[in-house]
Amino acid sequence: LIKEAKKLYIEVEKDVDLKYDEVYCVFDRDDHLNIPAAFDMARKNDFTVIFSNPCFELWLLLHFEDQKSYIDRKKVKSLLNKHFKAVYKKEYDKSKDIYDDLKYNQVTAIQRAKELHKLHLANLKQETENPSTNVDVLLEALDKIANYFY
């Protein structure tokens, strides 16, 4: 992912009229083995990593509940599905656009993600520990851009 982002970045930089102010690489832990190398490569290229552990769905789960202890992907998806059935009367489907379903709880999810950052720092652990996500960083950056233009 980081290599592909760098390739695209270099391609765009060739165009005098196109420039990137920032590059964000979004990925999750899943079963990937080269996470430290990906972080290192991103840092060397001045890219911002948006990372979720154990999976991206943790970010979605934070729209419904706190999650401050270790959790595996299967449990995250099970809890997310439970909430979707209770609130929206449908199962969670990662291939569907669910922004409209979740946007009203976005502020809550951001607060919960920030609490996870604080929790890990207070326990002298890395912010990438399970459970963790910094999708909130990306959303706040996008909100700043949106507010600038609107």
PDB file of C-alpha atoms in Angstrom:
ATOM      1  CA  LEU A   1       0.000   0.000   0.000  1.00  0.00           C
ATOM      2  CA  ILE A   2       2.731   2.468   0.956  1.00  0.00           C
ATOM      3  CA  LYS A   3       4.745   1.587  -2.147  1.00  0.00           C
ATOM      4  CA  GLU A   4       1.683   2.193  -4.312  1.00  0.00           C
ATOM      5  CA  ALA A   5       1.007   5.518  -2.566  1.00  0.00           C
ATOM      6  CA  LYS A   6       4.600   6.579  -3.195  1.00  0.00           C
ATOM      7  CA  LYS A   7       4.336   5.596  -6.854  1.00  0.00           C
ATOM      8  CA  LEU A   8       1.144   7.648  -7.273  1.00  0.00           C
ATOM      9  CA  TYR A   9       2.671  10.556  -5.378  1.00  0.00           C
ATOM     10  CA  ILE A  10       5.723  10.607  -7.664  1.00  0.00           C
ATOM     11  CA  GLU A  11       3.487  10.443 -10.729  1.00  0.00           C
ATOM     12  CA  VAL A  12       1.379  13.393  -9.586  1.00  0.00           C
ATOM     13  CA  GLU A  13       4.444  15.420  -8.604  1.00  0.00           C
ATOM     14  CA  LYS A  14       5.547  15.320 -12.270  1.00  0.00           C
ATOM     15  CA  ASP A  15       2.516  17.425 -13.164  1.00  0.00           C
ATOM     16  CA  VAL A  16       3.247  21.084 -12.484  1.00  0.00           C
ATOM     17  CA  ASP A  17      -0.432  21.845 -11.851  1.00  0.00           C
ATOM     18  CA  LEU A  18      -1.040  19.001  -9.399  1.00  0.00           C
ATOM     19  CA  LYS A  19       0.506  18.774  -5.952  1.00  0.00           C
ATOM     20  CA  TYR A  20      -0.420  16.879  -2.817  1.00  0.00           C
ATOM     21  CA  ASP A  21      -0.360  18.750   0.470  1.00  0.00           C
ATOM     22  CA  GLU A  22      -0.741  15.533   2.425  1.00  0.00           C
ATOM     23  CA  VAL A  23      -0.869  11.804   1.756  1.00  0.00           C
ATOM     24  CA  TYR A  24      -2.844   9.452   4.000  1.00  0.00           C
ATOM     25  CA  CYS A  25      -2.445   5.674   3.871  1.00  0.00           C
ATOM     26  CA  VAL A  26      -5.359   3.804   5.454  1.00  0.00           C
ATOM     27  CA  PHE A  27      -4.924   0.176   6.463  1.00  0.00           C
ATOM     28  CA  ASP A  28      -5.563  -2.186   9.336  1.00  0.00           C
ATOM     29  CA  ARG A  29      -3.783  -4.909  11.255  1.00  0.00           C
ATOM     30  CA  ASP A  30      -5.706  -7.941  10.032  1.00  0.00           C
ATOM     31  CA  ASP A  31      -3.048 -10.619   9.485  1.00  0.00           C
ATOM     32  CA  HIS A  32      -0.452  -8.383   7.844  1.00  0.00           C
ATOM     33  CA  LEU A  33       3.087  -9.212   8.871  1.00  0.00           C
ATOM     34  CA  ASN A  34       4.965  -6.124   7.684  1.00  0.00           C
ATOM     35  CA  ILE A  35       3.212  -3.454   9.741  1.00  0.00           C
ATOM     36  CA  PRO A  36       6.427  -1.986  11.237  1.00  0.00           C
ATOM     37  CA  ALA A  37       8.010  -1.783   7.776  1.00  0.00           C
ATOM     38  CA  ALA A  38       4.902  -0.076   6.389  1.00  0.00           C
ATOM     39  CA  PHE A  39       4.967   2.501   9.201  1.00  0.00           C
ATOM     40  CA  ASP A  40       8.670   3.085   8.635  1.00  0.00           C
ATOM     41  CA  MET A  41       8.250   3.547   4.880  1.00  0.00           C
ATOM     42  CA  ALA A  42       5.325   5.920   5.415  1.00  0.00           C
ATOM     43  CA  ARG A  43       7.331   7.973   7.911  1.00  0.00           C
ATOM     44  CA  LYS A  44      10.290   8.211   5.520  1.00  0.00           C
ATOM     45  CA  ASN A  45       7.967   9.534   2.807  1.00  0.00           C
ATOM     46  CA  ASP A  46       6.186  11.947   5.149  1.00  0.00           C
ATOM     47  CA  PHE A  47       2.875  10.112   4.675  1.00  0.00           C
ATOM     48  CA  THR A  48       0.324   9.971   7.476  1.00  0.00           C
ATOM     49  CA  VAL A  49      -0.700   6.453   8.471  1.00  0.00           C
ATOM     50  CA  ILE A  50      -4.326   5.868   9.415  1.00  0.00           C
ATOM     51  CA  PHE A  51      -4.256   2.520  11.164  1.00  0.00           C
ATOM     52  CA  SER A  52      -6.790   0.337  12.963  1.00  0.00           C
ATOM     53  CA  ASN A  53      -6.042  -2.684  15.118  1.00  0.00           C
ATOM     54  CA  PRO A  54      -7.410  -5.328  14.882  1.00  0.00           C
ATOM     55  CA  CYS A  55      -9.456  -4.159  11.879  1.00  0.00           C
ATOM     56  CA  PHE A  56     -11.060  -1.109  10.304  1.00  0.00           C
ATOM     57  CA  GLU A  57     -14.440  -2.195  11.660  1.00  0.00           C
ATOM     58  CA  LEU A  58     -13.216  -1.192  15.128  1.00  0.00           C
ATOM     59  CA  TRP A  59     -13.691   2.423  13.984  1.00  0.00           C
ATOM     60  CA  LEU A  60     -17.266   1.600  13.024  1.00  0.00           C
ATOM     61  CA  LEU A  61     -17.884  -0.172  16.333  1.00  0.00           C
ATOM     62  CA  LEU A  62     -16.800   2.967  18.212  1.00  0.00           C
ATOM     63  CA  HIS A  63     -19.890   4.661  16.797  1.00  0.00           C
ATOM     64  CA  PHE A  64     -21.916   2.368  19.079  1.00  0.00           C
ATOM     65  CA  GLU A  65     -19.786   1.479  22.097  1.00  0.00           C
ATOM     66  CA  ASP A  66     -16.494   1.918  23.907  1.00  0.00           C
ATOM     67  CA  GLN A  67     -13.900  -0.776  23.395  1.00  0.00           C
ATOM     68  CA  LYS A  68     -10.915  -0.502  25.704  1.00  0.00           C
ATOM     69  CA  SER A  69      -9.663  -4.071  26.010  1.00  0.00           C
ATOM     70  CA  TYR A  70      -8.141  -6.522  23.561  1.00  0.00           C
ATOM     71  CA  ILE A  71     -10.580  -7.726  20.918  1.00  0.00           C
ATOM     72  CA  ASP A  72     -10.188  -9.921  17.856  1.00  0.00           C
ATOM     73  CA  ARG A  73     -11.608  -9.200  14.396  1.00  0.00           C
ATOM     74  CA  LYS A  74     -14.312 -11.820  14.679  1.00  0.00           C
ATOM     75  CA  LYS A  75     -15.643 -10.274  17.904  1.00  0.00           C
ATOM     76  CA  VAL A  76     -15.529  -6.735  16.445  1.00  0.00           C
ATOM     77  CA  LYS A  77     -17.568  -7.848  13.458  1.00  0.00           C
ATOM     78  CA  SER A  78     -19.989  -9.788  15.662  1.00  0.00           C
ATOM     79  CA  LEU A  79     -20.622  -6.761  17.905  1.00  0.00           C
ATOM     80  CA  LEU A  80     -20.947  -4.475  14.901  1.00  0.00           C
ATOM     81  CA  ASN A  81     -23.477  -6.818  13.344  1.00  0.00           C
ATOM     82  CA  LYS A  82     -25.431  -6.921  16.625  1.00  0.00           C
ATOM     83  CA  HIS A  83     -25.638  -3.116  16.690  1.00  0.00           C
ATOM     84  CA  PHE A  84     -26.647  -2.880  13.041  1.00  0.00           C
ATOM     85  CA  LYS A  85     -29.445  -5.388  13.580  1.00  0.00           C
ATOM     86  CA  ALA A  86     -30.684  -3.570  16.697  1.00  0.00           C
ATOM     87  CA  VAL A  87     -30.485  -0.030  15.319  1.00  0.00           C
ATOM     88  CA  TYR A  88     -30.939  -0.363  11.559  1.00  0.00           C
ATOM     89  CA  LYS A  89     -32.763  -3.708  11.340  1.00  0.00           C
ATOM     90  CA  LYS A  90     -30.146  -5.016   8.924  1.00  0.00           C
ATOM     91  CA  GLU A  91     -26.814  -6.785   9.048  1.00  0.00           C
ATOM     92  CA  TYR A  92     -23.530  -4.957   8.639  1.00  0.00           C
ATOM     93  CA  ASP A  93     -22.216  -5.329   5.093  1.00  0.00           C
ATOM     94  CA  LYS A  94     -18.748  -3.952   4.439  1.00  0.00           C
ATOM     95  CA  SER A  95     -19.511  -3.567   0.746  1.00  0.00           C
ATOM     96  CA  LYS A  96     -22.399  -1.161   1.397  1.00  0.00           C
ATOM     97  CA  ASP A  97     -22.221   2.604   1.859  1.00  0.00           C
ATOM     98  CA  ILE A  98     -23.045   3.080   5.531  1.00  0.00           C
ATOM     99  CA  TYR A  99     -21.977   6.696   6.021  1.00  0.00           C
ATOM    100  CA  ASP A 100     -25.566   7.921   6.338  1.00  0.00           C
ATOM    101  CA  ASP A 101     -26.201   5.299   9.015  1.00  0.00           C
ATOM    102  CA  LEU A 102     -23.180   6.304  11.085  1.00  0.00           C
ATOM    103  CA  LYS A 103     -22.722  10.047  10.561  1.00  0.00           C
ATOM    104  CA  TYR A 104     -24.845  11.022  13.561  1.00  0.00           C
ATOM    105  CA  ASN A 105     -22.495   9.167  15.914  1.00  0.00           C
ATOM    106  CA  GLN A 106     -19.260  10.368  14.301  1.00  0.00           C
ATOM    107  CA  VAL A 107     -18.440  12.843  17.085  1.00  0.00           C
ATOM    108  CA  THR A 108     -18.895  10.072  19.656  1.00  0.00           C
ATOM    109  CA  ALA A 109     -16.648   7.717  17.677  1.00  0.00           C
ATOM    110  CA  ILE A 110     -13.971  10.422  17.435  1.00  0.00           C
ATOM    111  CA  GLN A 111     -14.116  10.959  21.212  1.00  0.00           C
ATOM    112  CA  ARG A 112     -13.842   7.221  21.838  1.00  0.00           C
ATOM    113  CA  ALA A 113     -10.860   6.903  19.475  1.00  0.00           C
ATOM    114  CA  LYS A 114      -9.136   9.776  21.288  1.00  0.00           C
ATOM    115  CA  GLU A 115      -9.786   8.027  24.601  1.00  0.00           C
ATOM    116  CA  LEU A 116      -8.045   4.935  23.224  1.00  0.00           C
ATOM    117  CA  HIS A 117      -5.007   7.063  22.268  1.00  0.00           C
ATOM    118  CA  LYS A 118      -4.881   8.462  25.820  1.00  0.00           C
ATOM    119  CA  LEU A 119      -5.334   5.016  27.368  1.00  0.00           C
ATOM    120  CA  HIS A 120      -2.392   3.540  25.469  1.00  0.00           C
ATOM    121  CA  LEU A 121      -0.148   6.523  26.194  1.00  0.00           C
ATOM    122  CA  ALA A 122      -1.059   6.404  29.895  1.00  0.00           C
ATOM    123  CA  ASN A 123      -0.090   2.717  29.973  1.00  0.00           C
ATOM    124  CA  LEU A 124       3.164   3.444  28.105  1.00  0.00           C
ATOM    125  CA  LYS A 125       1.979   1.427  25.138  1.00  0.00           C
ATOM    126  CA  GLN A 126       2.060   2.345  21.487  1.00  0.00           C
ATOM    127  CA  GLU A 127      -1.039   3.958  20.048  1.00  0.00           C
ATOM    128  CA  THR A 128      -1.221   1.028  17.620  1.00  0.00           C
ATOM    129  CA  GLU A 129      -1.964  -1.513  20.365  1.00  0.00           C
ATOM    130  CA  ASN A 130      -5.134  -3.589  20.201  1.00  0.00           C
ATOM    131  CA  PRO A 131      -7.667  -1.983  20.245  1.00  0.00           C
ATOM    132  CA  SER A 132      -6.724   1.213  18.449  1.00  0.00           C
ATOM    133  CA  THR A 133      -7.656   3.371  15.515  1.00  0.00           C
ATOM    134  CA  ASN A 134      -6.739   6.837  14.364  1.00  0.00           C
ATOM    135  CA  VAL A 135      -9.391   7.209  11.674  1.00  0.00           C
ATOM    136  CA  ASP A 136     -10.424  10.220  13.759  1.00  0.00           C
ATOM    137  CA  VAL A 137      -7.258  12.012  12.579  1.00  0.00           C
ATOM    138  CA  LEU A 138      -8.276  11.609   8.938  1.00  0.00           C
ATOM    139  CA  LEU A 139     -11.860  12.691   9.561  1.00  0.00           C
ATOM    140  CA  GLU A 140     -10.770  15.782  11.441  1.00  0.00           C
ATOM    141  CA  ALA A 141      -8.419  16.692   8.567  1.00  0.00           C
ATOM    142  CA  LEU A 142     -11.245  16.215   6.063  1.00  0.00           C
ATOM    143  CA  ASP A 143     -13.572  18.312   8.233  1.00  0.00           C
ATOM    144  CA  LYS A 144     -11.025  21.151   8.233  1.00  0.00           C
ATOM    145  CA  ILE A 145     -10.869  21.044   4.437  1.00  0.00           C
ATOM    146  CA  ALA A 146     -14.661  20.945   4.153  1.00  0.00           C
ATOM    147  CA  ASN A 147     -15.020  23.877   6.561  1.00  0.00           C
ATOM    148  CA  TYR A 148     -12.465  25.858   4.582  1.00  0.00           C
ATOM    149  CA  PHE A 149     -14.447  25.505   1.371  1.00  0.00           C
ATOM    150  CA  TYR A 150     -17.977  25.672   2.764  1.00  0.00           C
TER     151      TYR A 150
END
